Coordinates of C-alpha atoms in Angstrom, one line a residue:
X1 CA 20.8 1.4 -25.1
X2 CA 17.7 1.9 -27.2
X3 CA 16.9 -1.8 -27.0
X4 CA 17.4 -1.7 -23.2
X5 CA 15.0 1.2 -22.9
X6 CA 12.5 -0.7 -25.0
X7 CA 12.7 -3.7 -22.6
X8 CA 12.3 -1.4 -19.6
X9 CA 9.4 0.7 -20.9
X10 CA 6.6 -2.0 -20.7
X11 CA 7.5 -2.6 -17.1
X12 CA 7.4 1.2 -16.4
X13 CA 4.1 1.5 -18.1
X14 CA 2.6 -1.4 -16.2
X15 CA 4.0 0.0 -12.9
X16 CA 2.3 3.3 -13.6
X17 CA -0.9 1.6 -14.6
X18 CA -1.0 -0.3 -11.3
X19 CA -0.6 2.9 -9.3
X20 CA -3.1 4.8 -11.5
X21 CA -5.6 1.9 -11.1
X22 CA -5.2 2.0 -7.3
X23 CA -5.5 5.8 -7.0
X24 CA -8.5 6.1 -9.3
X25 CA -10.4 3.1 -7.9
X26 CA -9.6 4.2 -4.3
X27 CA -10.8 7.7 -4.8
X28 CA -13.8 6.5 -6.7
X29 CA -14.8 4.0 -4.0
X30 CA -14.5 6.7 -1.3
X31 CA -16.7 9.1 -3.3
X32 CA -19.3 6.3 -3.9
X33 CA -19.3 5.3 -0.3
X34 CA -19.7 8.9 0.8
X35 CA -22.9 9.1 -1.1
X36 CA -23.9 5.6 0.1
X37 CA -23.2 6.1 3.8
X38 CA -23.8 9.8 4.4
X39 CA -27.1 11.0 6.0
X40 CA -27.6 13.2 3.0
X41 CA -27.3 10.2 0.7
X42 CA -28.6 6.7 1.4
X43 CA -27.5 6.4 5.1
X44 CA -26.2 2.8 4.5
X45 CA -24.1 2.7 7.7
X46 CA -22.9 -0.9 7.5
X47 CA -19.2 -0.5 6.5
X48 CA -18.0 -3.9 7.6
X49 CA -20.8 -5.8 5.8
X50 CA -20.2 -3.7 2.7
X51 CA -16.6 -4.8 2.8
X52 CA -17.9 -8.4 2.9
X53 CA -19.9 -7.6 -0.3
X54 CA -16.7 -6.2 -1.9
X55 CA -14.7 -9.4 -1.2
X56 CA -17.6 -11.5 -2.4
X57 CA -17.6 -9.9 -5.8
X58 CA -13.8 -10.0 -5.9
X59 CA -14.0 -13.8 -5.1
X60 CA -16.6 -14.3 -7.8
X61 CA -14.4 -12.5 -10.4
X62 CA -11.4 -14.7 -9.3
X63 CA -13.5 -17.9 -9.6
X64 CA -14.6 -16.9 -13.1
X65 CA -11.0 -16.0 -14.1
X66 CA -9.8 -19.4 -12.9
X67 CA -12.6 -21.3 -14.6
X68 CA -12.0 -19.6 -17.9
X69 CA -8.2 -20.2 -17.7
X70 CA -7.4 -16.5 -17.6
X71 CA -5.4 -17.1 -14.4
X72 CA -3.8 -20.2 -13.0
X73 CA -4.3 -21.4 -9.4
X74 CA -1.1 -22.1 -7.4
X75 CA -0.9 -23.9 -4.1
X76 CA -0.7 -21.9 -1.0
X77 CA -1.2 -23.7 2.4
X78 CA -4.6 -23.2 3.8
X79 CA -3.3 -22.1 7.2
X80 CA -1.3 -19.3 5.6
X81 CA -4.5 -18.1 3.8
X82 CA -6.6 -18.3 7.0
X83 CA -3.9 -16.5 9.0
X84 CA -3.7 -13.7 6.3
X85 CA -7.6 -13.4 6.3
X86 CA -7.7 -13.1 10.1
X87 CA -5.1 -10.3 10.1
X88 CA -6.9 -8.5 7.2
X89 CA -10.3 -8.8 8.8
X90 CA -9.0 -7.6 12.2
X91 CA -7.5 -4.6 10.3
X92 CA -10.8 -3.7 8.8
X93 CA -12.8 -4.1 12.1
X94 CA -10.2 -2.3 14.1
X95 CA -10.0 0.6 11.6
X96 CA -13.8 1.0 11.8
X97 CA -13.8 0.9 15.7
X98 CA -10.9 3.4 15.7
X99 CA -12.9 5.8 13.6
X100 CA -15.9 5.5 15.8
X101 CA -14.1 5.8 19.2
X102 CA -11.5 8.5 18.3
X103 CA -11.6 12.0 16.9
X104 CA -11.0 12.4 13.1
X105 CA -7.7 14.1 13.9
X106 CA -6.4 11.1 16.0
X107 CA -7.7 8.7 13.4
X108 CA -5.7 10.5 10.7
X109 CA -2.6 10.5 12.9
X110 CA -3.0 6.7 13.4
X111 CA -3.1 6.2 9.6
X112 CA 0.0 8.3 9.1
X113 CA 1.9 6.3 11.7
X114 CA 1.5 3.2 9.6
X115 CA 4.5 4.3 7.4
X116 CA 7.1 4.2 10.2
X117 CA 5.5 1.1 11.6
X118 CA 5.7 -0.7 8.3
X119 CA 9.4 0.4 8.0
X120 CA 10.2 -1.0 11.5
X121 CA 8.3 -4.2 10.9
X122 CA 10.0 -4.8 7.5
X123 CA 13.4 -4.2 9.3
X124 CA 12.5 -6.7 12.1
X125 CA 10.9 -9.4 9.8
X126 CA 13.0 -9.1 6.6
X127 CA 16.1 -7.1 7.8
X128 CA 15.3 -4.4 5.3
X129 CA 17.2 -1.2 5.6
X130 CA 16.3 2.2 4.1
X131 CA 18.6 5.0 2.8
X132 CA 18.8 8.4 4.4
X133 CA 17.0 10.0 1.4
X134 CA 14.1 7.5 1.8
X135 CA 13.8 8.3 5.5
X136 CA 13.7 12.0 4.8
X137 CA 11.1 11.7 2.1
X138 CA 8.9 9.6 4.4
X139 CA 9.1 12.3 7.1
X140 CA 8.2 15.0 4.5
X141 CA 5.2 13.0 3.3
X142 CA 3.9 12.3 6.8
X143 CA 4.3 16.0 7.8
X144 CA 2.6 17.2 4.6
X145 CA -0.4 14.9 4.9
X146 CA -0.6 15.7 8.7
X147 CA -0.8 19.4 8.0
X148 CA -3.7 19.1 5.6
X149 CA -5.7 16.4 7.4
X150 CA -5.2 16.5 11.2
X151 CA -7.4 19.0 13.0
X152 CA -8.9 18.1 16.5
X153 CA -7.0 15.4 18.4
X154 CA -8.8 13.7 21.2
X155 CA -7.7 10.4 22.7
X156 CA -9.3 7.9 25.0
X157 CA -8.1 4.5 26.3
X158 CA -10.5 2.3 24.2
X159 CA -9.9 4.3 21.0
X160 CA -6.1 4.2 21.5
X161 CA -6.1 0.4 21.9
X162 CA -8.3 0.0 18.8
X163 CA -5.9 2.4 16.8
X164 CA -2.8 0.4 17.9
X165 CA -4.5 -2.9 16.8
X166 CA -5.5 -1.3 13.5
X167 CA -2.0 0.1 12.8
X168 CA -0.3 -3.2 13.7
X169 CA -2.7 -5.5 11.8
X170 CA -2.9 -3.2 8.7
X171 CA 0.9 -2.9 8.5
X172 CA 1.3 -6.7 8.9
X173 CA -1.4 -7.4 6.3
X174 CA 0.4 -5.3 3.7
X175 CA 3.8 -6.9 4.4
X176 CA 2.2 -10.4 4.2
X177 CA 0.8 -9.6 0.7
X178 CA 4.3 -9.1 -0.6
X179 CA 6.0 -11.9 1.3
X180 CA 3.4 -14.5 0.3
X181 CA 3.7 -13.6 -3.4
X182 CA 7.5 -14.0 -3.2
X183 CA 7.4 -17.1 -1.0
X184 CA 5.1 -19.1 -3.2
X185 CA 5.9 -17.4 -6.6
X186 CA 2.3 -16.5 -7.0
X187 CA 0.8 -13.5 -8.9
X188 CA -1.1 -10.8 -7.2
X189 CA -4.4 -11.7 -8.7
X190 CA -4.0 -15.4 -8.0
X191 CA -3.3 -14.6 -4.3
X192 CA -6.3 -12.3 -4.1
X193 CA -8.5 -15.0 -5.7
X194 CA -7.5 -17.4 -2.8
X195 CA -7.9 -14.9 0.1
X196 CA -11.0 -13.1 -1.1
X197 CA -13.5 -16.1 -0.6
X198 CA -12.3 -16.6 3.0
X199 CA -12.5 -12.9 3.8
X200 CA -15.9 -12.6 2.2
X201 CA -17.4 -15.5 4.1
X202 CA -16.0 -14.4 7.5
X203 CA -16.9 -10.7 7.0
X204 CA -20.5 -11.5 5.9
X205 CA -20.9 -13.6 9.0
X206 CA -19.3 -11.3 11.5
X207 CA -19.9 -8.0 9.7
X208 CA -23.6 -7.4 10.7
X209 CA -22.6 -7.8 14.4
X210 CA -19.7 -5.5 14.1
X211 CA -21.9 -2.9 12.3
X212 CA -24.5 -3.2 15.0
X213 CA -21.9 -2.5 17.7
X214 CA -20.7 0.5 15.6
X215 CA -24.0 2.1 14.6
X216 CA -26.6 0.5 16.8
X217 CA -28.5 -0.5 13.6
X218 CA -29.1 -4.0 12.2
X219 CA -28.7 -4.4 8.4
X220 CA -31.9 -6.6 8.2
X221 CA -33.9 -3.6 9.3
X222 CA -32.6 -1.4 6.6
X223 CA -35.0 -0.4 3.8
X224 CA -33.1 -0.9 0.5
X225 CA -33.9 1.4 -2.4
X226 CA -33.0 0.8 -6.1
X227 CA -30.6 3.8 -5.9
X228 CA -28.8 2.4 -2.9
X229 CA -28.5 -1.0 -4.6
X230 CA -26.9 0.5 -7.6
X231 CA -24.4 2.4 -5.5
X232 CA -23.6 -0.8 -3.6
X233 CA -22.9 -2.5 -7.0
X234 CA -20.7 0.5 -8.0
X235 CA -18.8 0.4 -4.8
X236 CA -18.3 -3.4 -5.2
X237 CA -17.1 -3.0 -8.8
X238 CA -14.6 -0.3 -7.8
X239 CA -13.5 -2.5 -4.8
X240 CA -12.5 -5.3 -7.3
X241 CA -10.1 -2.9 -9.1
X242 CA -8.9 -1.4 -5.7
X243 CA -8.1 -4.9 -4.3
X244 CA -6.4 -6.1 -7.4
X245 CA -4.3 -2.9 -7.7
X246 CA -3.3 -3.1 -4.0
X247 CA -1.9 -6.6 -4.4
X248 CA -0.3 -5.5 -7.7
X249 CA 1.4 -2.5 -6.2
X250 CA 2.7 -4.2 -3.1
X251 CA 3.9 -7.2 -5.1
X252 CA 5.8 -5.0 -7.5
X253 CA 7.2 -2.5 -5.0
X254 CA 6.9 -2.7 -1.2
X255 CA 4.4 -2.0 1.6
X256 CA 6.3 1.3 2.4
X257 CA 6.0 2.5 -1.3
X258 CA 2.3 1.6 -1.2
X259 CA 1.8 3.7 1.9
X260 CA 3.8 6.7 0.6
X261 CA 2.3 6.9 -2.8
X262 CA -1.1 5.9 -1.3
X263 CA -1.2 9.3 0.4
X264 CA -1.6 10.8 -3.1
X265 CA -5.2 9.5 -2.7
X266 CA -5.6 11.8 0.3
X267 CA -4.6 14.8 -1.9
X268 CA -7.0 13.7 -4.6
X269 CA -9.9 13.2 -2.1
X270 CA -9.4 16.6 -0.6
X271 CA -9.3 18.2 -4.0
X272 CA -12.4 16.3 -5.3
X273 CA -14.2 17.1 -2.1
X274 CA -13.6 20.8 -2.7
X275 CA -14.6 20.5 -6.4
X276 CA -17.7 18.2 -6.1
X277 CA -19.0 18.6 -2.5
X278 CA -18.1 22.2 -1.7
X279 CA -15.8 21.2 1.1
X280 CA -13.7 24.0 2.6
X281 CA -10.2 24.4 1.2
X282 CA -8.0 26.4 3.5
X283 CA -4.4 27.7 3.1
X284 CA -3.4 25.0 5.6
X285 CA -4.9 22.3 3.3
X286 CA -3.1 23.6 0.3
X287 CA 0.2 24.0 2.0
X288 CA 0.0 20.5 3.4
X289 CA -0.8 19.0 0.0
X290 CA 2.2 20.8 -1.6
X291 CA 4.5 19.5 1.1
X292 CA 3.1 16.0 0.7
X293 CA 3.6 16.1 -3.1
X294 CA 7.2 17.3 -2.7
X295 CA 7.8 14.4 -0.3
X296 CA 6.4 12.0 -2.8
X297 CA 8.7 13.4 -5.5
X298 CA 11.7 13.1 -3.2
X299 CA 10.6 9.5 -2.3
X300 CA 10.4 8.5 -6.0
X301 CA 13.9 10.1 -6.6
X302 CA 15.3 8.3 -3.5
X303 CA 13.9 4.9 -4.6
X304 CA 15.3 5.4 -8.1
X305 CA 18.8 6.1 -6.6
X306 CA 18.4 2.9 -4.5
X307 CA 17.4 0.9 -7.5
X308 CA 20.4 2.2 -9.5
X309 CA 22.8 1.3 -6.7
X310 CA 21.4 -2.2 -6.5
X311 CA 21.7 -2.6 -10.3
X312 CA 25.3 -1.4 -10.1
X313 CA 26.2 -3.8 -7.3
X314 CA 24.7 -6.7 -9.2
X315 CA 26.6 -5.8 -12.3
X316 CA 29.9 -5.6 -10.4
X317 CA 29.1 -8.9 -8.7
X318 CA 28.4 -10.6 -12.1
X319 CA 31.7 -9.2 -13.5
X320 CA 33.6 -10.6 -10.4
X321 CA 32.0 -14.0 -10.9
X322 CA 32.7 -14.1 -14.6
X323 CA 36.5 -13.5 -14.1
X324 CA 38.8 -15.9 -12.4
X325 CA 40.3 -14.9 -9.0
X326 CA 43.7 -14.2 -10.6
X327 CA 42.2 -12.0 -13.3
X328 CA 40.1 -10.1 -10.8
X329 CA 43.2 -9.4 -8.6
X330 CA 45.2 -8.2 -11.7
X331 CA 42.3 -5.9 -12.6
X332 CA 42.1 -4.6 -9.1
X333 CA 45.9 -4.0 -9.0
X334 CA 45.7 -2.2 -12.3
X335 CA 43.0 0.2 -11.0
X336 CA 45.0 0.8 -7.8
X337 CA 48.2 1.5 -9.8
X338 CA 46.3 3.9 -12.1
X339 CA 45.0 5.7 -9.0
X340 CA 48.4 6.0 -7.4
X341 CA 49.9 7.4 -10.6
X342 CA 47.1 10.0 -10.7
X343 CA 48.0 11.0 -7.2
X344 CA 51.8 11.2 -8.0
X345 CA 51.0 13.3 -11.1
X346 CA 48.8 15.6 -9.0
X347 CA 51.7 16.1 -6.5
X348 CA 54.2 16.8 -9.4
X349 CA 51.9 19.4 -10.8
X350 CA 51.4 21.0 -7.3

């Protein structure tokens, strides 16, 4: 038993490390971008182009890693990489348009709706089913995050269409990350190294036009300061860790798990906003965060139960295959005989 725990512990530590990297880098990049894009900061309002910078640095890190032999390059068909990059870039652009056209409240609702959409898409695409406990925990998380983030909700036709495209493409992108890793037996970093250059190139070409449509400003007219340049570098560096950890988490777990635990970032952002930027923290925010955290705990427990049942089923299956059919039937008859004797004894005692 001790030896088994020792074998499991490195995996558990690396799983926790992947989640921690994602939460810390995601919260860090949001804080950096808040300073970079806010009117009180550097007013760099070119989100899509900035994302292109993020993937450019990620691609550079991947190329250096491959050149130094730190990571190995595996073959993935180009059409799969281009298809993935199109889906991912549509997700980024649609999310930005959704934020511009909709109220903050409706934007938050659209992000929350990604969890059930991912569940339905995984059921359709991969015939994946979820236990009752998992479904309940997902509802609790969505309700909790909704309580603490959703305020004014205003909907218009264009904004609704953009939100639907953003939800669908973002959900599909996260499912594709996991399915591509399994399909081609490729690591998370190796897959990111292949997709990042395509995303960087396309976003740097299309990004300035998208940003112009969003903000009415052209990036070439922006006056870059040294402070702004340093924050762009910081944002790009954090994005490398954020991208790597996203692929790691989805590869190790699932798109649904990534969505659920990802809402821990929302709780962290609200708390840090209150601590660092004097953002208002109401009873509604606190109550919602508590409900969301309870939901995440329930989800972790439900996933552990699911994992234990899968391990037990595999163990039973291996025992069945290791015995001959005759031996298995004799074992089965022995168990049934023991059960019937227990019932008879119970009746005698009664």
